[in-house]
Amino acid sequence: MNIVKRVWKFLIFTNLLIAMAAASQVLLSYQIFGVPYNIHVVILEFSSTLLLYNLSLWLSKPQRYKESPYERTRWVFGNMPVFWILSLVAALSMGYALLQVHGMTFLFLLFIGMLSLAYVLPVFNINGVRKGFRHMAYLKIFHIALIWTLSTVGLVFVEAKSGSETLDGSLLTFLLASKFLFMLLVTLPFDIRDMSQDSYYHLKTVPLALGKERAIGLCYALGLLHLWAVWFMPTMLSVRLSLIGCDVLVLILFRTVIFKEGASFLRVYLLDLILVLQYLICLLAVQVSNNLVG
C-alpha cells in the first residue's frame, strides 16, 4: 500500500498525472470523432501540459520552500533534478512533435499557448499590480476549462481537418460544449479544496463567492447537466454510455471521497485519474460493441 501511495504522490507532484490526463483526453476526442490517432498531437498535448504546469510551479516557488506547509511544494523544490529532467524531455518532445504537424495546427497551438501563459504570467495590470488570469475575479475555472477544451478537442479537429479528414460539424459543437462542462465539473472541486489558501492570497474564486455548500451543490448540478448533454451527443451508443458511466463515477466520488469531511488533499486528484479512465473506458466500450456487432 505504501508503494502505491508513493507512486500516486510521484505522479501528482511531478505533474505527470495531469499530462497523462491531457493526452488521454486528446485520444478520447479521436475516438469520438472516429478518425485515426495522430501520435504527434498526443505527444504535443502531453509535453506542453507538463511544461505549462511545471512553469506554473516554478513561478510560485516560495523563498523558504522547506518551511512550506504544503507537502507538494517541499517535495518538488527538494527534488529539482527530477523537475529539470522531466521538463527537458518534455521540451525536446514538444519540439519534435511541432515539426510533424500541419501549419494551421502549429498556429492554433500557438494561440492556445498564449492563452495558457496568460494564466500563469503577470500579463495584466490590475490596480497597478501585474497579475495573470488566475487572479482575475471568478474567471479562473472558466479559463482553465476553455484551455482544456481547445487543446483536447479543438486541436484534434484542426489537425484532422488539415489532413483532409471528414468530421461531423454537429458532433464538434456537442463535443466542445460537453468538454467545457466536464472540465468545469472536474476543476471546481480543486477550487473548493483551496478555498482557505485562495482567501489568504485574496483570490476571488467561484467557491469563495458562493460558499462551500453551494459550490458543492453546483458540482452535482454540473455533473447532471453533463450527463444530460452526453445523452444527446450524435455519436455511438457505446461512447455515450461510457461517458455517462464516468459521470456517474464522478458523482459517486463526490459523495464518498472528495467532499467527505477530513478527506486528504490528494484525493481530489482522483478527478485527474478520471480523465485518463474516461478514454480507457470509452475505448473498451467501443471495442466490445464492435466485437458484438461483428
PDB file of C-alpha atoms in Angstrom:
ATOM      1  CA  MET A   1       0.000   0.000   0.000  1.00  0.00           C
ATOM      2  CA  ASN A   2       2.875   2.373   0.789  1.00  0.00           C
ATOM      3  CA  ILE A   3       4.332   1.757  -2.687  1.00  0.00           C
ATOM      4  CA  VAL A   4       1.006   2.664  -4.315  1.00  0.00           C
ATOM      5  CA  LYS A   5       0.818   5.831  -2.228  1.00  0.00           C
ATOM      6  CA  ARG A   6       4.387   6.823  -3.158  1.00  0.00           C
ATOM      7  CA  VAL A   7       3.706   6.243  -6.869  1.00  0.00           C
ATOM      8  CA  TRP A   8       0.457   8.218  -6.590  1.00  0.00           C
ATOM      9  CA  LYS A   9       2.260  11.150  -4.971  1.00  0.00           C
ATOM     10  CA  PHE A  10       5.075  10.993  -7.533  1.00  0.00           C
ATOM     11  CA  LEU A  11       2.619  11.188 -10.431  1.00  0.00           C
ATOM     12  CA  ILE A  12       0.859  14.153  -8.813  1.00  0.00           C
ATOM     13  CA  PHE A  13       3.924  16.062  -7.616  1.00  0.00           C
ATOM     14  CA  THR A  14       5.753  15.749 -10.963  1.00  0.00           C
ATOM     15  CA  ASN A  15       2.647  16.780 -12.973  1.00  0.00           C
ATOM     16  CA  LEU A  16       2.885  13.507 -14.905  1.00  0.00           C
ATOM     17  CA  LEU A  17      -0.681  12.617 -13.917  1.00  0.00           C
ATOM     18  CA  ILE A  18      -2.161  15.833 -15.316  1.00  0.00           C
ATOM     19  CA  ALA A  19      -0.077  15.447 -18.501  1.00  0.00           C
ATOM     20  CA  MET A  20      -1.339  11.872 -18.890  1.00  0.00           C
ATOM     21  CA  ALA A  21      -4.874  13.178 -18.372  1.00  0.00           C
ATOM     22  CA  ALA A  22      -4.439  15.757 -21.150  1.00  0.00           C
ATOM     23  CA  ALA A  23      -3.047  13.175 -23.572  1.00  0.00           C
ATOM     24  CA  SER A  24      -5.899  10.794 -22.723  1.00  0.00           C
ATOM     25  CA  GLN A  25      -8.468  13.485 -23.455  1.00  0.00           C
ATOM     26  CA  VAL A  26      -6.906  14.011 -26.893  1.00  0.00           C
ATOM     27  CA  LEU A  27      -7.139  10.275 -27.528  1.00  0.00           C
ATOM     28  CA  LEU A  28     -10.757  10.386 -26.375  1.00  0.00           C
ATOM     29  CA  SER A  29     -11.534  13.102 -28.938  1.00  0.00           C
ATOM     30  CA  TYR A  30     -10.027  10.973 -31.714  1.00  0.00           C
ATOM     31  CA  GLN A  31     -12.160   8.060 -30.521  1.00  0.00           C
ATOM     32  CA  ILE A  32     -15.350  10.118 -30.517  1.00  0.00           C
ATOM     33  CA  PHE A  33     -14.630  11.741 -33.896  1.00  0.00           C
ATOM     34  CA  GLY A  34     -13.904   8.295 -35.317  1.00  0.00           C
ATOM     35  CA  VAL A  35     -10.668   9.314 -37.068  1.00  0.00           C
ATOM     36  CA  PRO A  36      -7.190   7.709 -36.805  1.00  0.00           C
ATOM     37  CA  TYR A  37      -4.965   8.848 -33.948  1.00  0.00           C
ATOM     38  CA  ASN A  38      -2.135  11.261 -34.669  1.00  0.00           C
ATOM     39  CA  ILE A  39       0.600  10.367 -32.178  1.00  0.00           C
ATOM     40  CA  HIS A  40       2.327  13.714 -32.728  1.00  0.00           C
ATOM     41  CA  VAL A  41      -0.745  15.605 -31.492  1.00  0.00           C
ATOM     42  CA  VAL A  42      -0.886  13.320 -28.448  1.00  0.00           C
ATOM     43  CA  ILE A  43       2.811  13.999 -27.728  1.00  0.00           C
ATOM     44  CA  LEU A  44       2.218  17.729 -28.174  1.00  0.00           C
ATOM     45  CA  GLU A  45      -0.606  17.725 -25.655  1.00  0.00           C
ATOM     46  CA  PHE A  46       1.316  15.642 -23.111  1.00  0.00           C
ATOM     47  CA  SER A  47       4.570  17.609 -23.319  1.00  0.00           C
ATOM     48  CA  SER A  48       3.019  21.091 -23.489  1.00  0.00           C
ATOM     49  CA  THR A  49       0.782  20.344 -20.487  1.00  0.00           C
ATOM     50  CA  LEU A  50       3.744  19.077 -18.481  1.00  0.00           C
ATOM     51  CA  LEU A  51       5.801  22.156 -19.364  1.00  0.00           C
ATOM     52  CA  LEU A  52       2.982  24.578 -18.565  1.00  0.00           C
ATOM     53  CA  TYR A  53       2.223  23.076 -15.162  1.00  0.00           C
ATOM     54  CA  ASN A  54       5.938  22.901 -14.347  1.00  0.00           C
ATOM     55  CA  LEU A  55       6.267  26.573 -15.272  1.00  0.00           C
ATOM     56  CA  SER A  56       3.354  27.404 -13.017  1.00  0.00           C
ATOM     57  CA  LEU A  57       5.067  25.557 -10.156  1.00  0.00           C
ATOM     58  CA  TRP A  58       8.375  27.294 -10.801  1.00  0.00           C
ATOM     59  CA  LEU A  59       6.780  30.760 -10.813  1.00  0.00           C
ATOM     60  CA  SER A  60       5.119  30.038  -7.473  1.00  0.00           C
ATOM     61  CA  LYS A  61       8.336  28.899  -5.751  1.00  0.00           C
ATOM     62  CA  PRO A  62       8.475  30.319  -2.211  1.00  0.00           C
ATOM     63  CA  GLN A  63      11.753  31.667  -0.874  1.00  0.00           C
ATOM     64  CA  ARG A  64      11.731  29.207   2.022  1.00  0.00           C
ATOM     65  CA  TYR A  65      10.167  26.178   0.412  1.00  0.00           C
ATOM     66  CA  LYS A  66      11.422  23.850   3.163  1.00  0.00           C
ATOM     67  CA  GLU A  67       9.153  25.655   5.622  1.00  0.00           C
ATOM     68  CA  SER A  68       6.086  25.405   3.371  1.00  0.00           C
ATOM     69  CA  PRO A  69       3.022  23.761   4.971  1.00  0.00           C
ATOM     70  CA  TYR A  70       2.365  22.018   1.653  1.00  0.00           C
ATOM     71  CA  GLU A  71       3.994  18.614   1.103  1.00  0.00           C
ATOM     72  CA  ARG A  72       3.968  19.025  -2.658  1.00  0.00           C
ATOM     73  CA  THR A  73       5.909  22.302  -2.501  1.00  0.00           C
ATOM     74  CA  ARG A  74       8.549  20.782  -0.220  1.00  0.00           C
ATOM     75  CA  TRP A  75       8.871  17.686  -2.432  1.00  0.00           C
ATOM     76  CA  VAL A  76       9.083  19.474  -5.785  1.00  0.00           C
ATOM     77  CA  PHE A  77      11.721  22.007  -4.806  1.00  0.00           C
ATOM     78  CA  GLY A  78      13.605  19.399  -2.799  1.00  0.00           C
ATOM     79  CA  ASN A  79      13.872  17.206  -5.932  1.00  0.00           C
ATOM     80  CA  MET A  80      14.795  19.728  -8.601  1.00  0.00           C
ATOM     81  CA  PRO A  81      16.873  17.285 -10.740  1.00  0.00           C
ATOM     82  CA  VAL A  82      13.648  15.332 -11.390  1.00  0.00           C
ATOM     83  CA  PHE A  83      11.856  18.592 -12.238  1.00  0.00           C
ATOM     84  CA  TRP A  84      14.514  19.688 -14.752  1.00  0.00           C
ATOM     85  CA  ILE A  85      14.930  16.276 -16.388  1.00  0.00           C
ATOM     86  CA  LEU A  86      11.180  15.923 -16.982  1.00  0.00           C
ATOM     87  CA  SER A  87      10.971  19.498 -18.274  1.00  0.00           C
ATOM     88  CA  LEU A  88      13.870  18.943 -20.672  1.00  0.00           C
ATOM     89  CA  VAL A  89      12.393  15.711 -22.035  1.00  0.00           C
ATOM     90  CA  ALA A  90       9.033  17.447 -22.455  1.00  0.00           C
ATOM     91  CA  ALA A  91      10.614  20.402 -24.274  1.00  0.00           C
ATOM     92  CA  LEU A  92      12.508  18.139 -26.679  1.00  0.00           C
ATOM     93  CA  SER A  93       9.407  16.007 -27.300  1.00  0.00           C
ATOM     94  CA  MET A  94       7.291  19.062 -27.979  1.00  0.00           C
ATOM     95  CA  GLY A  95       9.906  20.475 -30.364  1.00  0.00           C
ATOM     96  CA  TYR A  96       9.980  17.214 -32.311  1.00  0.00           C
ATOM     97  CA  ALA A  97       6.176  16.919 -32.469  1.00  0.00           C
ATOM     98  CA  LEU A  98       5.764  20.520 -33.636  1.00  0.00           C
ATOM     99  CA  LEU A  99       7.830  19.713 -36.713  1.00  0.00           C
ATOM    100  CA  GLN A 100       5.455  16.874 -37.635  1.00  0.00           C
ATOM    101  CA  VAL A 101       2.095  18.701 -37.646  1.00  0.00           C
ATOM    102  CA  HIS A 102       0.436  20.987 -40.185  1.00  0.00           C
ATOM    103  CA  GLY A 103       0.975  24.743 -40.210  1.00  0.00           C
ATOM    104  CA  MET A 104      -2.598  25.504 -39.073  1.00  0.00           C
ATOM    105  CA  THR A 105      -2.142  23.158 -36.139  1.00  0.00           C
ATOM    106  CA  PHE A 106       1.055  24.981 -35.187  1.00  0.00           C
ATOM    107  CA  LEU A 107      -0.742  28.357 -35.305  1.00  0.00           C
ATOM    108  CA  PHE A 108      -3.694  27.024 -33.300  1.00  0.00           C
ATOM    109  CA  LEU A 109      -1.330  25.596 -30.684  1.00  0.00           C
ATOM    110  CA  LEU A 110       0.453  28.955 -30.537  1.00  0.00           C
ATOM    111  CA  PHE A 111      -2.889  30.609 -29.785  1.00  0.00           C
ATOM    112  CA  ILE A 112      -3.625  28.064 -27.034  1.00  0.00           C
ATOM    113  CA  GLY A 113      -0.109  28.565 -25.668  1.00  0.00           C
ATOM    114  CA  MET A 114      -0.650  32.318 -25.396  1.00  0.00           C
ATOM    115  CA  LEU A 115      -3.921  31.763 -23.542  1.00  0.00           C
ATOM    116  CA  SER A 116      -2.229  29.253 -21.243  1.00  0.00           C
ATOM    117  CA  LEU A 117       0.701  31.538 -20.451  1.00  0.00           C
ATOM    118  CA  ALA A 118      -1.737  34.351 -19.690  1.00  0.00           C
ATOM    119  CA  TYR A 119      -2.958  32.148 -16.832  1.00  0.00           C
ATOM    120  CA  VAL A 120       0.414  31.903 -15.093  1.00  0.00           C
ATOM    121  CA  LEU A 121       2.304  35.002 -16.296  1.00  0.00           C
ATOM    122  CA  PRO A 122       1.571  38.531 -14.989  1.00  0.00           C
ATOM    123  CA  VAL A 123       0.276  39.960 -18.268  1.00  0.00           C
ATOM    124  CA  PHE A 124      -2.461  42.212 -16.849  1.00  0.00           C
ATOM    125  CA  ASN A 125      -2.160  45.414 -14.826  1.00  0.00           C
ATOM    126  CA  ILE A 126      -4.752  45.328 -12.040  1.00  0.00           C
ATOM    127  CA  ASN A 127      -4.687  48.372  -9.757  1.00  0.00           C
ATOM    128  CA  GLY A 128      -1.012  48.879 -10.503  1.00  0.00           C
ATOM    129  CA  VAL A 129      -0.106  45.230  -9.852  1.00  0.00           C
ATOM    130  CA  ARG A 130       0.877  42.786 -12.623  1.00  0.00           C
ATOM    131  CA  LYS A 131      -1.229  39.624 -12.461  1.00  0.00           C
ATOM    132  CA  GLY A 132      -2.295  36.662 -14.613  1.00  0.00           C
ATOM    133  CA  PHE A 133      -5.716  35.279 -15.458  1.00  0.00           C
ATOM    134  CA  ARG A 134      -5.747  33.158 -12.301  1.00  0.00           C
ATOM    135  CA  HIS A 135      -6.041  36.386 -10.318  1.00  0.00           C
ATOM    136  CA  MET A 136      -8.967  37.732 -12.374  1.00  0.00           C
ATOM    137  CA  ALA A 137     -12.159  37.653 -10.317  1.00  0.00           C
ATOM    138  CA  TYR A 138     -14.151  34.421 -10.807  1.00  0.00           C
ATOM    139  CA  LEU A 139     -12.581  33.639 -14.206  1.00  0.00           C
ATOM    140  CA  LYS A 140     -10.068  31.017 -13.058  1.00  0.00           C
ATOM    141  CA  ILE A 141     -12.056  27.801 -13.639  1.00  0.00           C
ATOM    142  CA  PHE A 142     -13.627  29.109 -16.856  1.00  0.00           C
ATOM    143  CA  HIS A 143     -10.197  29.971 -18.248  1.00  0.00           C
ATOM    144  CA  ILE A 144      -8.856  26.525 -17.365  1.00  0.00           C
ATOM    145  CA  ALA A 145     -11.912  24.800 -18.873  1.00  0.00           C
ATOM    146  CA  LEU A 146     -11.563  26.841 -22.078  1.00  0.00           C
ATOM    147  CA  ILE A 147      -7.873  25.964 -22.498  1.00  0.00           C
ATOM    148  CA  TRP A 148      -8.506  22.263 -21.945  1.00  0.00           C
ATOM    149  CA  THR A 149     -11.458  22.293 -24.349  1.00  0.00           C
ATOM    150  CA  LEU A 150      -9.475  23.996 -27.098  1.00  0.00           C
ATOM    151  CA  SER A 151      -6.394  21.828 -26.623  1.00  0.00           C
ATOM    152  CA  THR A 152      -8.120  18.439 -26.345  1.00  0.00           C
ATOM    153  CA  VAL A 153     -10.947  18.946 -28.846  1.00  0.00           C
ATOM    154  CA  GLY A 154     -10.099  21.968 -30.994  1.00  0.00           C
ATOM    155  CA  LEU A 155      -6.518  20.872 -31.597  1.00  0.00           C
ATOM    156  CA  VAL A 156      -7.624  17.427 -32.740  1.00  0.00           C
ATOM    157  CA  PHE A 157     -10.226  18.953 -35.065  1.00  0.00           C
ATOM    158  CA  VAL A 158      -7.775  21.437 -36.641  1.00  0.00           C
ATOM    159  CA  GLU A 159      -5.105  18.803 -37.303  1.00  0.00           C
ATOM    160  CA  ALA A 160      -7.621  16.286 -38.641  1.00  0.00           C
ATOM    161  CA  LYS A 161      -9.181  18.839 -40.989  1.00  0.00           C
ATOM    162  CA  SER A 162      -5.706  19.929 -42.134  1.00  0.00           C
ATOM    163  CA  GLY A 163      -5.113  16.305 -43.041  1.00  0.00           C
ATOM    164  CA  SER A 164      -8.337  16.257 -45.112  1.00  0.00           C
ATOM    165  CA  GLU A 165     -10.271  14.092 -42.658  1.00  0.00           C
ATOM    166  CA  THR A 166     -14.073  14.389 -42.810  1.00  0.00           C
ATOM    167  CA  LEU A 167     -15.550  15.392 -39.467  1.00  0.00           C
ATOM    168  CA  ASP A 168     -19.136  15.956 -38.326  1.00  0.00           C
ATOM    169  CA  GLY A 169     -19.689  19.650 -37.539  1.00  0.00           C
ATOM    170  CA  SER A 170     -22.649  18.977 -35.218  1.00  0.00           C
ATOM    171  CA  LEU A 171     -20.553  16.452 -33.295  1.00  0.00           C
ATOM    172  CA  LEU A 172     -17.822  19.074 -32.910  1.00  0.00           C
ATOM    173  CA  THR A 173     -20.326  21.513 -31.381  1.00  0.00           C
ATOM    174  CA  PHE A 174     -21.624  18.910 -28.935  1.00  0.00           C
ATOM    175  CA  LEU A 175     -18.131  17.773 -28.011  1.00  0.00           C
ATOM    176  CA  LEU A 176     -16.846  21.320 -27.406  1.00  0.00           C
ATOM    177  CA  ALA A 177     -19.833  22.145 -25.191  1.00  0.00           C
ATOM    178  CA  SER A 178     -19.767  18.877 -23.242  1.00  0.00           C
ATOM    179  CA  LYS A 179     -15.994  19.034 -22.783  1.00  0.00           C
ATOM    180  CA  PHE A 180     -16.227  22.563 -21.400  1.00  0.00           C
ATOM    181  CA  LEU A 181     -18.918  21.405 -18.963  1.00  0.00           C
ATOM    182  CA  PHE A 182     -16.919  18.367 -17.908  1.00  0.00           C
ATOM    183  CA  MET A 183     -13.769  20.420 -17.319  1.00  0.00           C
ATOM    184  CA  LEU A 184     -15.755  22.798 -15.105  1.00  0.00           C
ATOM    185  CA  LEU A 185     -17.047  19.718 -13.281  1.00  0.00           C
ATOM    186  CA  VAL A 186     -13.580  18.322 -12.524  1.00  0.00           C
ATOM    187  CA  THR A 187     -11.907  21.708 -11.910  1.00  0.00           C
ATOM    188  CA  LEU A 188     -14.342  23.244  -9.419  1.00  0.00           C
ATOM    189  CA  PRO A 189     -13.553  20.718  -6.632  1.00  0.00           C
ATOM    190  CA  PHE A 190      -9.910  21.860  -6.694  1.00  0.00           C
ATOM    191  CA  ASP A 191     -11.046  25.433  -6.024  1.00  0.00           C
ATOM    192  CA  ILE A 192     -13.321  24.182  -3.238  1.00  0.00           C
ATOM    193  CA  ARG A 193     -10.361  22.383  -1.681  1.00  0.00           C
ATOM    194  CA  ASP A 194      -8.193  25.511  -1.975  1.00  0.00           C
ATOM    195  CA  MET A 195     -10.722  27.969  -0.530  1.00  0.00           C
ATOM    196  CA  SER A 196      -8.632  28.774   2.554  1.00  0.00           C
ATOM    197  CA  GLN A 197      -5.448  29.222   0.533  1.00  0.00           C
ATOM    198  CA  ASP A 198      -7.182  31.345  -2.127  1.00  0.00           C
ATOM    199  CA  SER A 199      -8.766  33.516   0.569  1.00  0.00           C
ATOM    200  CA  TYR A 200      -5.335  34.039   2.162  1.00  0.00           C
ATOM    201  CA  TYR A 201      -3.907  35.210  -1.182  1.00  0.00           C
ATOM    202  CA  HIS A 202      -7.002  37.387  -1.840  1.00  0.00           C
ATOM    203  CA  LEU A 203      -8.045  35.422  -4.943  1.00  0.00           C
ATOM    204  CA  LYS A 204     -11.695  35.738  -5.954  1.00  0.00           C
ATOM    205  CA  THR A 205     -12.963  32.303  -6.954  1.00  0.00           C
ATOM    206  CA  VAL A 206     -16.418  30.858  -7.591  1.00  0.00           C
ATOM    207  CA  PRO A 207     -16.449  28.771  -4.347  1.00  0.00           C
ATOM    208  CA  LEU A 208     -15.485  31.819  -2.282  1.00  0.00           C
ATOM    209  CA  ALA A 209     -18.327  33.767  -3.873  1.00  0.00           C
ATOM    210  CA  LEU A 210     -20.928  31.018  -3.438  1.00  0.00           C
ATOM    211  CA  GLY A 211     -19.753  29.448  -0.212  1.00  0.00           C
ATOM    212  CA  LYS A 212     -18.624  25.859   0.196  1.00  0.00           C
ATOM    213  CA  GLU A 213     -22.031  24.158   0.357  1.00  0.00           C
ATOM    214  CA  ARG A 214     -23.441  25.969  -2.670  1.00  0.00           C
ATOM    215  CA  ALA A 215     -20.241  25.304  -4.625  1.00  0.00           C
ATOM    216  CA  ILE A 216     -20.553  21.593  -3.845  1.00  0.00           C
ATOM    217  CA  GLY A 217     -24.180  21.730  -4.974  1.00  0.00           C
ATOM    218  CA  LEU A 218     -23.012  23.356  -8.216  1.00  0.00           C
ATOM    219  CA  CYS A 219     -20.654  20.411  -8.781  1.00  0.00           C
ATOM    220  CA  TYR A 220     -23.555  17.961  -8.596  1.00  0.00           C
ATOM    221  CA  ALA A 221     -25.628  20.186 -10.908  1.00  0.00           C
ATOM    222  CA  LEU A 222     -22.806  20.328 -13.467  1.00  0.00           C
ATOM    223  CA  GLY A 223     -22.488  16.537 -13.306  1.00  0.00           C
ATOM    224  CA  LEU A 224     -26.187  16.041 -14.046  1.00  0.00           C
ATOM    225  CA  LEU A 225     -26.103  18.670 -16.807  1.00  0.00           C
ATOM    226  CA  HIS A 226     -23.128  16.989 -18.467  1.00  0.00           C
ATOM    227  CA  LEU A 227     -24.819  13.603 -18.193  1.00  0.00           C
ATOM    228  CA  TRP A 228     -27.885  15.035 -19.966  1.00  0.00           C
ATOM    229  CA  ALA A 229     -25.766  16.689 -22.687  1.00  0.00           C
ATOM    230  CA  VAL A 230     -23.830  13.495 -23.394  1.00  0.00           C
ATOM    231  CA  TRP A 231     -27.028  11.510 -23.882  1.00  0.00           C
ATOM    232  CA  PHE A 232     -27.918  13.703 -26.877  1.00  0.00           C
ATOM    233  CA  MET A 233     -24.426  13.703 -28.375  1.00  0.00           C
ATOM    234  CA  PRO A 234     -24.602  12.477 -32.013  1.00  0.00           C
ATOM    235  CA  THR A 235     -22.193   9.586 -31.601  1.00  0.00           C
ATOM    236  CA  MET A 236     -22.251   5.823 -30.996  1.00  0.00           C
ATOM    237  CA  LEU A 237     -24.354   4.481 -28.138  1.00  0.00           C
ATOM    238  CA  SER A 238     -21.311   2.708 -26.671  1.00  0.00           C
ATOM    239  CA  VAL A 239     -19.462   6.043 -26.473  1.00  0.00           C
ATOM    240  CA  ARG A 240     -22.410   7.807 -24.848  1.00  0.00           C
ATOM    241  CA  LEU A 241     -22.895   5.041 -22.283  1.00  0.00           C
ATOM    242  CA  SER A 242     -19.201   5.018 -21.358  1.00  0.00           C
ATOM    243  CA  LEU A 243     -19.181   8.805 -20.872  1.00  0.00           C
ATOM    244  CA  ILE A 244     -22.371   8.613 -18.800  1.00  0.00           C
ATOM    245  CA  GLY A 245     -20.780   5.860 -16.718  1.00  0.00           C
ATOM    246  CA  CYS A 246     -17.826   8.158 -15.990  1.00  0.00           C
ATOM    247  CA  ASP A 247     -20.205  10.937 -14.959  1.00  0.00           C
ATOM    248  CA  VAL A 248     -21.884   8.577 -12.506  1.00  0.00           C
ATOM    249  CA  LEU A 249     -18.460   7.557 -11.174  1.00  0.00           C
ATOM    250  CA  VAL A 250     -17.530  11.225 -10.637  1.00  0.00           C
ATOM    251  CA  LEU A 251     -20.771  11.870  -8.742  1.00  0.00           C
ATOM    252  CA  ILE A 252     -20.117   8.808  -6.561  1.00  0.00           C
ATOM    253  CA  LEU A 253     -16.585  10.044  -5.842  1.00  0.00           C
ATOM    254  CA  PHE A 254     -18.008  13.426  -4.852  1.00  0.00           C
ATOM    255  CA  ARG A 255     -20.309  11.746  -2.358  1.00  0.00           C
ATOM    256  CA  THR A 256     -17.974   9.119  -0.908  1.00  0.00           C
ATOM    257  CA  VAL A 257     -14.451  10.536  -1.154  1.00  0.00           C
ATOM    258  CA  ILE A 258     -13.809  14.051  -2.440  1.00  0.00           C
ATOM    259  CA  PHE A 259     -16.324  16.066  -0.425  1.00  0.00           C
ATOM    260  CA  LYS A 260     -16.132  13.816   2.605  1.00  0.00           C
ATOM    261  CA  GLU A 261     -15.207  15.729   5.757  1.00  0.00           C
ATOM    262  CA  GLY A 262     -11.495  15.429   6.566  1.00  0.00           C
ATOM    263  CA  ALA A 263     -10.587  13.979   3.166  1.00  0.00           C
ATOM    264  CA  SER A 264      -6.897  14.178   2.203  1.00  0.00           C
ATOM    265  CA  PHE A 265      -5.973  16.965  -0.223  1.00  0.00           C
ATOM    266  CA  LEU A 266      -4.573  14.247  -2.525  1.00  0.00           C
ATOM    267  CA  ARG A 267      -7.971  12.627  -3.041  1.00  0.00           C
ATOM    268  CA  VAL A 268      -9.235  15.385  -5.323  1.00  0.00           C
ATOM    269  CA  TYR A 269      -6.581  14.299  -7.837  1.00  0.00           C
ATOM    270  CA  LEU A 270      -8.734  11.237  -8.444  1.00  0.00           C
ATOM    271  CA  LEU A 271     -10.546  13.569 -10.857  1.00  0.00           C
ATOM    272  CA  ASP A 272      -7.370  13.781 -12.944  1.00  0.00           C
ATOM    273  CA  LEU A 273      -7.316   9.994 -12.966  1.00  0.00           C
ATOM    274  CA  ILE A 274     -10.928  10.044 -14.189  1.00  0.00           C
ATOM    275  CA  LEU A 275      -9.735  11.979 -17.251  1.00  0.00           C
ATOM    276  CA  VAL A 276      -7.487   9.020 -18.060  1.00  0.00           C
ATOM    277  CA  LEU A 277     -10.092   6.372 -17.251  1.00  0.00           C
ATOM    278  CA  GLN A 278     -12.679   8.169 -19.374  1.00  0.00           C
ATOM    279  CA  TYR A 279     -10.680   7.369 -22.507  1.00  0.00           C
ATOM    280  CA  LEU A 280      -9.840   3.811 -21.464  1.00  0.00           C
ATOM    281  CA  ILE A 281     -13.466   3.007 -20.622  1.00  0.00           C
ATOM    282  CA  CYS A 282     -14.651   4.527 -23.901  1.00  0.00           C
ATOM    283  CA  LEU A 283     -12.044   2.561 -25.865  1.00  0.00           C
ATOM    284  CA  LEU A 284     -13.080  -0.686 -24.167  1.00  0.00           C
ATOM    285  CA  ALA A 285     -16.782   0.022 -24.728  1.00  0.00           C
ATOM    286  CA  VAL A 286     -16.264   0.664 -28.450  1.00  0.00           C
ATOM    287  CA  GLN A 287     -14.183  -2.492 -28.865  1.00  0.00           C
ATOM    288  CA  VAL A 288     -16.757  -4.625 -27.051  1.00  0.00           C
ATOM    289  CA  SER A 289     -19.544  -3.088 -29.152  1.00  0.00           C
ATOM    290  CA  ASN A 290     -17.650  -3.747 -32.387  1.00  0.00           C
ATOM    291  CA  ASN A 291     -16.986  -7.363 -31.375  1.00  0.00           C
ATOM    292  CA  LEU A 292     -20.653  -7.930 -30.589  1.00  0.00           C
ATOM    293  CA  VAL A 293     -21.732  -6.456 -33.904  1.00  0.00           C
ATOM    294  CA  GLY A 294     -19.032  -8.375 -35.767  1.00  0.00           C
TER     295      GLY A 294
END
